[in-house]
CSV table of C-alpha atoms in Angstrom, one decimal:
chain,number,residue,atom,x,y,z
A,977,UNK,CA,-190.9,36.1,138.9
A,978,UNK,CA,-190.2,37.4,142.3
A,979,UNK,CA,-188.5,40.6,143.4
A,980,UNK,CA,-186.8,41.1,146.8
A,981,UNK,CA,-185.6,44.7,147.5
A,982,UNK,CA,-184.0,46.3,150.5
A,983,UNK,CA,-185.3,49.6,151.9
A,984,UNK,CA,-185.6,52.3,150.7
A,985,UNK,CA,-187.7,50.1,148.3
A,986,UNK,CA,-188.8,53.2,146.5
A,987,UNK,CA,-185.4,53.1,144.7
A,988,UNK,CA,-186.7,50.0,143.0
A,989,UNK,CA,-189.9,51.1,141.7
A,990,UNK,CA,-188.4,52.5,138.5
A,991,UNK,CA,-186.7,49.2,137.8
A,992,UNK,CA,-190.0,47.1,137.8
A,993,UNK,CA,-190.8,47.9,134.2
A,994,UNK,CA,-187.5,46.5,132.9
A,995,UNK,CA,-187.7,43.2,130.8
A,996,UNK,CA,-186.7,40.9,133.6
A,997,UNK,CA,-188.1,37.9,131.7
A,998,UNK,CA,-185.4,38.3,129.1
A,999,UNK,CA,-181.6,37.2,129.4
A,1000,UNK,CA,-179.5,40.3,130.3
A,1001,UNK,CA,-177.4,39.9,127.2
A,1002,UNK,CA,-180.5,40.2,125.1
A,1003,UNK,CA,-181.8,43.5,126.6
A,1004,UNK,CA,-182.2,46.4,124.2
A,1005,UNK,CA,-179.3,48.8,124.1
A,1006,UNK,CA,-181.7,51.6,124.5
A,1007,UNK,CA,-182.4,50.5,128.0
A,1008,UNK,CA,-178.7,50.3,129.0
A,1009,UNK,CA,-176.1,52.8,129.9
A,1010,UNK,CA,-172.3,52.5,128.8
A,1011,UNK,CA,-169.8,52.9,131.6
A,1012,UNK,CA,-166.5,53.4,130.1
A,1013,UNK,CA,-164.5,52.9,133.4
A,1014,UNK,CA,-166.2,49.6,134.3
A,1015,UNK,CA,-164.1,46.5,135.1
A,1016,UNK,CA,-164.4,43.1,133.5
A,1017,UNK,CA,-166.6,40.2,135.0
A,1018,UNK,CA,-167.0,36.5,134.4
A,1019,UNK,CA,-170.8,37.0,134.6
A,1020,UNK,CA,-173.1,39.1,132.3
A,1021,UNK,CA,-173.3,42.6,133.8
A,1022,UNK,CA,-175.3,45.4,132.5
A,1023,UNK,CA,-175.9,48.9,133.7
A,1024,UNK,CA,-179.2,50.8,133.7
A,1025,UNK,CA,-180.2,54.4,134.7
A,1026,UNK,CA,-183.5,55.1,136.4
A,1027,UNK,CA,-184.3,58.8,137.4
A,1028,UNK,CA,-180.6,59.6,137.1
A,1029,UNK,CA,-179.7,56.9,139.4
A,1030,UNK,CA,-177.4,54.0,138.0
A,1031,UNK,CA,-177.7,50.4,138.9
A,1032,UNK,CA,-175.5,47.4,138.1
A,1033,UNK,CA,-177.4,44.2,137.2
A,1034,UNK,CA,-175.5,40.8,137.4
A,1035,UNK,CA,-176.8,37.5,136.3
A,1036,UNK,CA,-175.8,34.6,138.6
A,1037,UNK,CA,-177.3,31.5,140.2
A,1038,UNK,CA,-180.1,32.1,142.7
A,1039,UNK,CA,-178.0,30.5,145.5
A,1040,UNK,CA,-175.1,32.8,144.9
A,1041,UNK,CA,-177.4,35.8,144.4
A,1042,UNK,CA,-179.0,35.3,147.8
A,1043,UNK,CA,-175.7,34.7,149.4
A,1044,UNK,CA,-174.2,37.9,148.0
A,1045,UNK,CA,-177.4,39.8,148.7
A,1046,UNK,CA,-177.3,38.9,152.4
A,1047,UNK,CA,-173.6,39.6,152.8
A,1048,UNK,CA,-173.5,42.9,151.0
A,1049,UNK,CA,-176.5,43.9,153.1
A,1050,UNK,CA,-174.5,43.1,156.2
A,1051,UNK,CA,-171.5,44.9,155.0
A,1052,UNK,CA,-173.4,48.1,154.3
A,1053,UNK,CA,-175.2,48.1,157.7
A,1054,UNK,CA,-171.8,47.8,159.4
A,1055,UNK,CA,-170.0,50.4,157.4
A,1056,UNK,CA,-167.7,48.2,155.6
A,1057,UNK,CA,-166.3,49.5,152.2
A,1058,UNK,CA,-168.4,47.7,149.6
A,1059,UNK,CA,-170.9,48.3,147.0
A,1060,UNK,CA,-174.6,48.8,148.1
A,1061,UNK,CA,-177.0,46.1,147.2
A,1062,UNK,CA,-180.6,46.9,146.3
A,1063,UNK,CA,-182.3,43.6,145.5
A,1064,UNK,CA,-182.6,40.4,143.6
A,1065,UNK,CA,-184.9,39.0,141.0
A,1066,UNK,CA,-185.6,35.2,141.1
A,1067,UNK,CA,-187.8,32.6,139.6
A,1068,UNK,CA,-187.3,34.1,136.1
A,1069,UNK,CA,-188.9,32.1,133.1
A,1070,UNK,CA,-187.2,29.2,131.4
A,1071,UNK,CA,-185.0,28.5,134.4
A,1072,UNK,CA,-183.0,31.6,133.9
A,1073,UNK,CA,-180.4,32.6,136.5
A,1074,UNK,CA,-181.3,35.2,139.1
A,1075,UNK,CA,-180.3,38.9,138.7
A,1076,UNK,CA,-178.5,40.8,141.6
A,1077,UNK,CA,-179.0,44.5,141.6
A,1078,UNK,CA,-176.5,46.9,143.2
A,1079,UNK,CA,-176.2,50.7,143.2
A,1080,UNK,CA,-173.5,52.0,141.0
A,1081,UNK,CA,-170.6,53.2,143.1
A,1082,UNK,CA,-170.3,56.8,141.9
A,1083,UNK,CA,-167.0,58.1,140.7
A,1084,UNK,CA,-165.5,54.6,141.0
A,1085,UNK,CA,-162.8,53.3,138.7
A,1086,UNK,CA,-161.6,49.8,137.8
A,1087,UNK,CA,-157.9,48.9,137.9
A,1088,UNK,CA,-157.9,48.2,134.1
A,1089,UNK,CA,-159.2,51.8,133.4
A,1090,UNK,CA,-156.5,53.3,135.8
A,1091,UNK,CA,-153.7,51.5,134.1
A,1092,UNK,CA,-155.0,52.3,130.6
A,1093,UNK,CA,-154.4,56.0,131.2
A,1094,UNK,CA,-151.1,57.8,131.1
A,1095,UNK,CA,-151.4,58.8,134.7
A,1096,UNK,CA,-151.7,55.2,135.7
A,1097,UNK,CA,-147.9,54.8,135.4
A,1098,UNK,CA,-147.3,55.3,139.1
A,1099,UNK,CA,-150.5,53.5,140.4
A,1100,UNK,CA,-149.4,49.9,140.8
A,1101,UNK,CA,-147.9,50.3,144.3
A,1102,UNK,CA,-150.6,52.7,145.4
A,1103,UNK,CA,-153.4,50.4,144.3
A,1104,UNK,CA,-152.0,47.4,145.9
A,1105,UNK,CA,-151.6,49.2,149.2
A,1106,UNK,CA,-155.1,50.4,149.0
A,1107,UNK,CA,-156.4,46.9,148.3
A,1108,UNK,CA,-154.5,45.4,151.2
A,1109,UNK,CA,-156.1,47.9,153.5
A,1110,UNK,CA,-159.5,46.7,152.3
A,1111,UNK,CA,-158.5,43.0,152.8
A,1112,UNK,CA,-157.3,43.7,156.4
A,1113,UNK,CA,-160.6,45.5,157.2
A,1114,UNK,CA,-162.5,42.5,155.9
A,1115,UNK,CA,-160.4,40.0,157.9
A,1116,UNK,CA,-160.8,42.1,161.1
A,1117,UNK,CA,-164.6,41.7,160.5
A,1118,UNK,CA,-164.2,37.9,160.2
A,1119,UNK,CA,-164.8,37.9,156.4
A,1120,UNK,CA,-163.0,35.3,154.2
A,1121,UNK,CA,-163.1,37.0,150.8
A,1122,UNK,CA,-162.0,33.9,148.7
A,1123,UNK,CA,-161.6,36.0,145.6
A,1124,UNK,CA,-159.6,39.0,146.5
A,1125,UNK,CA,-158.3,40.6,143.2
A,1126,UNK,CA,-157.9,43.9,141.4
A,1127,UNK,CA,-160.9,42.9,139.3
A,1128,UNK,CA,-163.2,42.6,142.3
A,1129,UNK,CA,-162.1,45.9,143.7
A,1130,UNK,CA,-163.2,49.4,142.7
A,1131,UNK,CA,-161.2,52.5,143.5
A,1132,UNK,CA,-162.4,56.0,144.3
A,1133,UNK,CA,-160.4,59.2,144.6
A,1134,UNK,CA,-160.3,60.5,148.2
A,1135,UNK,CA,-158.5,63.9,148.4
A,1136,UNK,CA,-155.8,62.9,146.0
A,1137,UNK,CA,-155.5,59.3,147.4
A,1138,UNK,CA,-157.4,56.1,146.6
A,1139,UNK,CA,-160.0,54.3,148.8
A,1140,UNK,CA,-160.9,50.7,147.9
A,1141,UNK,CA,-164.3,49.0,147.9
A,1142,UNK,CA,-165.4,45.3,147.5
A,1143,UNK,CA,-167.5,44.7,144.4
A,1144,UNK,CA,-168.0,40.9,144.4
A,1145,UNK,CA,-168.9,38.8,147.4
A,1146,UNK,CA,-170.0,35.6,145.7
A,1147,UNK,CA,-167.2,33.6,147.3
A,1148,UNK,CA,-167.1,35.5,150.7
A,1149,UNK,CA,-167.8,33.7,153.9
A,1150,UNK,CA,-168.3,35.1,157.4
A,1151,UNK,CA,-166.9,33.7,160.6
A,1152,UNK,CA,-166.8,35.0,164.2
A,1153,UNK,CA,-163.0,35.3,163.9
A,1154,UNK,CA,-160.5,34.2,161.1
A,1155,UNK,CA,-157.8,31.9,162.0
A,1156,UNK,CA,-154.2,32.7,160.9
A,1157,UNK,CA,-154.6,29.8,158.4
A,1158,UNK,CA,-157.7,31.3,156.8
A,1159,UNK,CA,-156.1,34.7,156.5
A,1160,UNK,CA,-152.9,33.3,155.0
A,1161,UNK,CA,-154.9,31.3,152.5
A,1162,UNK,CA,-156.9,34.3,151.5
A,1163,UNK,CA,-153.7,36.5,151.1
A,1164,UNK,CA,-152.1,33.7,149.0
A,1165,UNK,CA,-155.2,33.6,146.7
A,1166,UNK,CA,-154.9,37.4,146.4
A,1167,UNK,CA,-151.2,37.2,145.5
A,1168,UNK,CA,-151.9,34.6,142.6
A,1169,UNK,CA,-154.8,36.7,141.2
A,1170,UNK,CA,-153.1,40.0,141.3
A,1171,UNK,CA,-150.0,38.5,139.6
A,1172,UNK,CA,-152.2,37.0,136.9
A,1173,UNK,CA,-154.0,40.4,136.4
A,1174,UNK,CA,-150.9,42.3,136.2
A,1175,UNK,CA,-149.3,39.8,133.7
A,1176,UNK,CA,-152.5,40.3,131.6
A,1177,UNK,CA,-152.1,44.0,131.7
A,1178,UNK,CA,-148.5,43.6,130.6
A,1179,UNK,CA,-149.5,41.4,127.7
A,1180,UNK,CA,-152.0,44.0,126.7
A,1181,UNK,CA,-149.3,46.7,126.8
A,1182,UNK,CA,-151.1,48.6,129.5
A,1183,UNK,CA,-148.5,48.1,132.3
A,1184,UNK,CA,-145.6,50.5,132.7
A,1185,UNK,CA,-142.3,49.0,131.6
A,1186,UNK,CA,-140.7,49.5,134.9
A,1187,UNK,CA,-143.3,47.4,136.8
A,1188,UNK,CA,-142.5,43.7,137.3
A,1189,UNK,CA,-145.8,41.9,137.8
A,1190,UNK,CA,-144.4,38.9,139.6
A,1191,UNK,CA,-142.3,41.2,141.9
A,1192,UNK,CA,-145.3,43.4,142.8
A,1193,UNK,CA,-147.6,40.5,143.5
A,1194,UNK,CA,-145.0,38.7,145.6
A,1195,UNK,CA,-144.8,41.8,147.7
A,1196,UNK,CA,-148.5,41.6,148.6
A,1197,UNK,CA,-148.1,39.2,151.6
A,1198,UNK,CA,-145.5,41.3,153.1
A,1199,UNK,CA,-147.5,44.5,152.7
A,1200,UNK,CA,-150.5,42.6,154.3
A,1201,UNK,CA,-148.6,41.3,157.3
A,1202,UNK,CA,-147.0,44.7,157.9
A,1203,UNK,CA,-150.4,46.3,158.1
A,1204,UNK,CA,-152.0,43.5,160.1
A,1205,UNK,CA,-149.3,43.6,162.7
A,1206,UNK,CA,-149.7,47.4,162.9
A,1207,UNK,CA,-153.4,47.3,163.6
A,1208,UNK,CA,-153.5,44.2,165.8
A,1209,UNK,CA,-150.3,44.1,167.8
A,1210,UNK,CA,-150.1,44.6,171.6
A,1211,UNK,CA,-147.5,47.1,173.0
A,1212,UNK,CA,-145.8,47.2,176.4
A,1213,UNK,CA,-144.3,50.4,177.7
A,1214,UNK,CA,-143.3,52.0,180.9
A,1215,UNK,CA,-146.0,53.6,183.1
A,1216,UNK,CA,-144.5,57.1,182.7
A,1217,UNK,CA,-144.8,56.8,178.9
A,1218,UNK,CA,-148.4,55.7,178.9
A,1219,UNK,CA,-150.0,59.0,178.0
A,1220,UNK,CA,-148.1,59.9,174.9
A,1221,UNK,CA,-147.5,56.3,173.7
A,1222,UNK,CA,-151.3,55.6,173.7
A,1223,UNK,CA,-152.0,58.8,171.8
A,1224,UNK,CA,-149.2,58.0,169.3
A,1225,UNK,CA,-150.6,54.6,168.6
A,1226,UNK,CA,-154.1,55.8,168.2
A,1227,UNK,CA,-153.0,58.6,165.9
A,1228,UNK,CA,-151.1,56.1,163.8
A,1229,UNK,CA,-154.2,53.8,163.5
A,1230,UNK,CA,-156.2,56.8,162.3
A,1231,UNK,CA,-153.6,57.9,159.8
A,1232,UNK,CA,-153.8,54.3,158.4
A,1233,UNK,CA,-157.6,54.7,157.9
A,1234,UNK,CA,-158.8,52.7,160.9
A,1235,UNK,CA,-161.1,53.7,163.7
A,1236,UNK,CA,-160.3,52.7,167.3
A,1237,UNK,CA,-162.9,51.0,169.5
A,1238,UNK,CA,-162.1,50.0,173.0
A,1239,UNK,CA,-158.7,50.6,174.5
A,1240,UNK,CA,-157.5,48.2,177.2
A,1241,UNK,CA,-154.6,49.0,179.5
A,1242,UNK,CA,-153.3,46.1,181.7
A,1243,UNK,CA,-150.5,46.7,184.3
A,1244,UNK,CA,-148.0,43.8,184.2
A,1245,UNK,CA,-144.6,43.3,185.9
A,1246,UNK,CA,-143.1,44.2,182.4
A,1247,UNK,CA,-144.9,47.6,182.3
A,1248,UNK,CA,-148.3,48.7,180.9
A,1249,UNK,CA,-149.7,46.5,178.2
A,1250,UNK,CA,-151.9,48.2,175.5
A,1251,UNK,CA,-154.5,46.4,173.5
A,1252,UNK,CA,-156.5,48.3,171.0
A,1253,UNK,CA,-159.8,47.1,169.4
A,1254,UNK,CA,-159.5,48.2,165.8
A,1255,UNK,CA,-162.9,48.9,164.2
A,1256,UNK,CA,-163.3,47.7,160.7
A,1257,UNK,CA,-165.7,50.3,159.5
A,1258,UNK,CA,-164.6,53.1,157.4
A,1259,UNK,CA,-163.4,56.0,159.6
A,1260,UNK,CA,-166.2,58.4,160.0
A,1261,UNK,CA,-165.2,61.2,162.5
A,1262,UNK,CA,-164.5,63.8,160.0
A,1263,UNK,CA,-167.4,62.8,157.6
A,1264,UNK,CA,-169.8,62.9,160.7
A,1265,UNK,CA,-168.5,66.3,161.7
A,1266,UNK,CA,-168.7,67.8,158.2
A,1267,UNK,CA,-172.3,66.5,157.7
A,1268,UNK,CA,-173.2,68.0,161.2
A,1269,UNK,CA,-171.9,71.4,160.1
A,1270,UNK,CA,-172.8,71.5,156.4
A,1271,UNK,CA,-175.0,68.6,155.4
A,1272,UNK,CA,-172.4,67.4,152.9
A,1273,UNK,CA,-171.8,63.6,152.6
A,1274,UNK,CA,-168.3,63.1,151.3
A,1275,UNK,CA,-165.4,60.6,151.9
A,1276,UNK,CA,-163.2,60.8,155.0
A,1277,UNK,CA,-160.1,62.4,153.7
A,1278,UNK,CA,-162.1,64.8,151.6
A,1279,UNK,CA,-164.0,65.6,154.8
A,1280,UNK,CA,-160.9,66.3,156.7
A,1281,UNK,CA,-159.6,68.7,154.0
A,1282,UNK,CA,-163.0,70.5,153.9
A,1283,UNK,CA,-163.2,70.8,157.6
A,1284,UNK,CA,-159.8,72.5,157.7
A,1285,UNK,CA,-161.1,75.0,155.2
A,1286,UNK,CA,-164.3,75.5,157.3
A,1287,UNK,CA,-162.1,76.2,160.4
A,1288,UNK,CA,-160.0,78.7,158.5
A,1289,UNK,CA,-163.2,80.4,157.2
A,1290,UNK,CA,-164.5,80.6,160.8
A,1291,UNK,CA,-161.2,82.2,161.9
A,1292,UNK,CA,-161.6,84.8,159.1
A,1293,UNK,CA,-165.2,85.5,160.2
A,1294,UNK,CA,-164.2,86.0,163.8
A,1295,UNK,CA,-161.2,88.3,162.9
A,1296,UNK,CA,-163.4,90.3,160.6
A,1297,UNK,CA,-166.2,90.6,163.1
A,1298,UNK,CA,-164.1,90.9,166.2
A,1299,UNK,CA,-166.3,88.4,168.1
A,1300,UNK,CA,-166.8,84.6,168.4
A,1301,UNK,CA,-168.7,82.9,165.5
A,1302,UNK,CA,-170.6,79.6,166.4
A,1303,UNK,CA,-169.2,76.8,164.4
A,1304,UNK,CA,-172.7,75.8,163.0
A,1305,UNK,CA,-173.1,79.5,161.7
A,1306,UNK,CA,-169.5,79.3,160.3
A,1307,UNK,CA,-170.5,76.0,158.6
A,1308,UNK,CA,-173.5,77.1,156.9
A,1309,UNK,CA,-171.9,80.4,155.7
A,1310,UNK,CA,-168.9,78.4,154.3
A,1311,UNK,CA,-171.3,76.1,152.4
A,1312,UNK,CA,-173.1,79.0,150.9
A,1313,UNK,CA,-170.3,81.5,150.4
A,1314,UNK,CA,-167.2,79.3,149.7
A,1315,UNK,CA,-168.1,75.7,148.7
A,1316,UNK,CA,-171.3,76.0,146.7
A,1317,UNK,CA,-170.0,78.8,144.4
A,1318,UNK,CA,-167.1,76.7,143.4
A,1319,UNK,CA,-169.3,73.7,142.7
A,1320,UNK,CA,-171.8,75.9,140.8
A,1321,UNK,CA,-169.0,77.4,138.7
A,1322,UNK,CA,-167.9,74.0,137.3
A,1323,UNK,CA,-168.4,74.2,133.6
A,1324,UNK,CA,-171.3,72.1,132.3
A,1325,UNK,CA,-169.2,70.1,130.0
A,1326,UNK,CA,-166.9,69.2,132.8
A,1327,UNK,CA,-169.5,68.4,135.3
A,1328,UNK,CA,-169.2,64.8,136.8
A,1329,UNK,CA,-165.6,64.1,135.8
A,1330,UNK,CA,-164.7,64.3,139.6
A,1331,UNK,CA,-166.9,64.3,142.7
A,1332,UNK,CA,-167.7,67.8,143.8
A,1333,UNK,CA,-165.8,67.4,147.0
A,1334,UNK,CA,-162.8,66.1,145.1
A,1335,UNK,CA,-163.0,69.2,142.7
A,1336,UNK,CA,-163.1,71.5,145.8
A,1337,UNK,CA,-160.0,69.7,147.2
A,1338,UNK,CA,-158.2,70.0,143.9
A,1339,UNK,CA,-159.1,73.8,143.8
A,1340,UNK,CA,-157.6,74.2,147.3
A,1341,UNK,CA,-154.4,72.5,146.1
A,1342,UNK,CA,-154.4,74.6,143.0
A,1343,UNK,CA,-154.8,77.8,145.2
A,1344,UNK,CA,-151.8,76.8,147.2
A,1345,UNK,CA,-149.6,76.5,144.2
A,1346,UNK,CA,-150.8,79.7,142.6
A,1347,UNK,CA,-150.3,81.5,145.9
A,1348,UNK,CA,-146.8,80.2,146.2
A,1349,UNK,CA,-146.0,81.5,142.7
A,1350,UNK,CA,-147.7,84.9,143.4
A,1351,UNK,CA,-146.2,85.3,146.9
A,1352,UNK,CA,-149.6,86.1,148.3
A,1353,UNK,CA,-153.0,84.3,148.7
A,1354,UNK,CA,-154.8,84.5,145.3
A,1355,UNK,CA,-158.1,83.5,146.9
A,1356,UNK,CA,-160.5,80.6,146.0
A,1357,UNK,CA,-162.4,82.4,143.3
A,1358,UNK,CA,-159.3,83.0,141.2
A,1359,UNK,CA,-158.0,79.5,141.9
A,1360,UNK,CA,-161.2,77.9,140.8
A,1361,UNK,CA,-161.3,79.8,137.7
A,1362,UNK,CA,-157.8,78.8,136.8
A,1363,UNK,CA,-158.3,75.3,137.8
A,1364,UNK,CA,-161.5,75.0,135.5
A,1365,UNK,CA,-159.5,76.5,132.6
A,1366,UNK,CA,-156.2,74.6,132.9
A,1367,UNK,CA,-156.5,71.5,135.1
A,1368,UNK,CA,-160.0,70.0,135.2
A,1369,UNK,CA,-160.1,69.7,131.3
A,1370,UNK,CA,-157.1,67.3,131.6
A,1371,UNK,CA,-159.4,64.8,133.3
A,1372,UNK,CA,-160.6,62.3,130.7
A,1373,UNK,CA,-164.1,62.7,129.5
A,1374,UNK,CA,-164.9,59.1,130.0
A,1375,UNK,CA,-164.3,59.6,133.8
A,1376,UNK,CA,-167.6,61.4,134.0
A,1377,UNK,CA,-169.8,59.4,136.5
A,1378,UNK,CA,-172.7,57.5,134.8
A,1379,UNK,CA,-175.4,59.3,136.9
A,1380,UNK,CA,-174.4,62.6,135.4
A,1381,UNK,CA,-174.3,61.1,131.9
A,1382,UNK,CA,-177.8,59.7,132.5
A,1383,UNK,CA,-179.0,63.1,133.7
A,1384,UNK,CA,-177.8,64.9,130.5
A,1385,UNK,CA,-179.7,62.3,128.5
């Protein structure tokens, strides 16, 4: 047998003792980890935990494994929203298929799990919009997915909204640039697959009665074209409008979840023509800023919310001391005095149900509601205590991320 792993290869050392010579479906249950919120797959997929880290193992042909391994490695290096690949195992005994190893996407949810919960009643439109954003990002990067579907997408909460990640890249193909025909074909495939998946949910009694699977699926191309037009169109405006119109366009792109690269302004007889290079990577300005100030690695919208709290805390420190407080000092004090106490106070039996940054976001939301009711600021400590007593327990136990489950074991 042969193993091929990406750096840091140390992540793979604990996996080497697994029974790679056996078919995945015959592995001892004692080696495997149950993931309640997992999706469905046409391949044999198993999950294992090594040193509290969780990995997904998928059995596929060597050609597909190598193809997917190479593409996922590219996606990760470019910051595209996808699962992180670790390695492959090939040349297994008895002509067995290869095994592709990816890192489990912490706090991720499958669409089937989301729809199987009571709170999933309002999720169809939201999940579809989120998946369309993912598809547009991939197309901007010249990636033809070929199998865009809800099953091949994972969703993560990001400050109350969803972010979508590509899971399966077996059928994906990379080009310098996609033609309109390639994009249209990929969108049409997505429409068919989403329609079939929603019909399957309806047959299983998991789809809310007021959601029409065909109507929702048929709306996917329209949603896609609207977003594609927004992120790629050129604009023409008067010279005296230039400053605010450019700022308005860039802000709109940021709000949609896209970064902006090069901005080109060309003066024509019609006016000033604006062309914006839309970056395909996940927006990272807020994430990078929060990491610089606190060392926390979170998602973009979570980072934006946490940064607002850091800034408010800095203003409080300056008001209290009567002198300026450097942002780095404010960031470190906020981490130690505000954020970490909330995370440390999460009851052990509720730990892992939401990402720590998502919990903190929820506490801030809860603080706002309690303060509105009380007519005064109730403070983060009281809000956290109330949230842990009344709100976090409502999050289903099976939502707890597998690495936390593994750690308890």
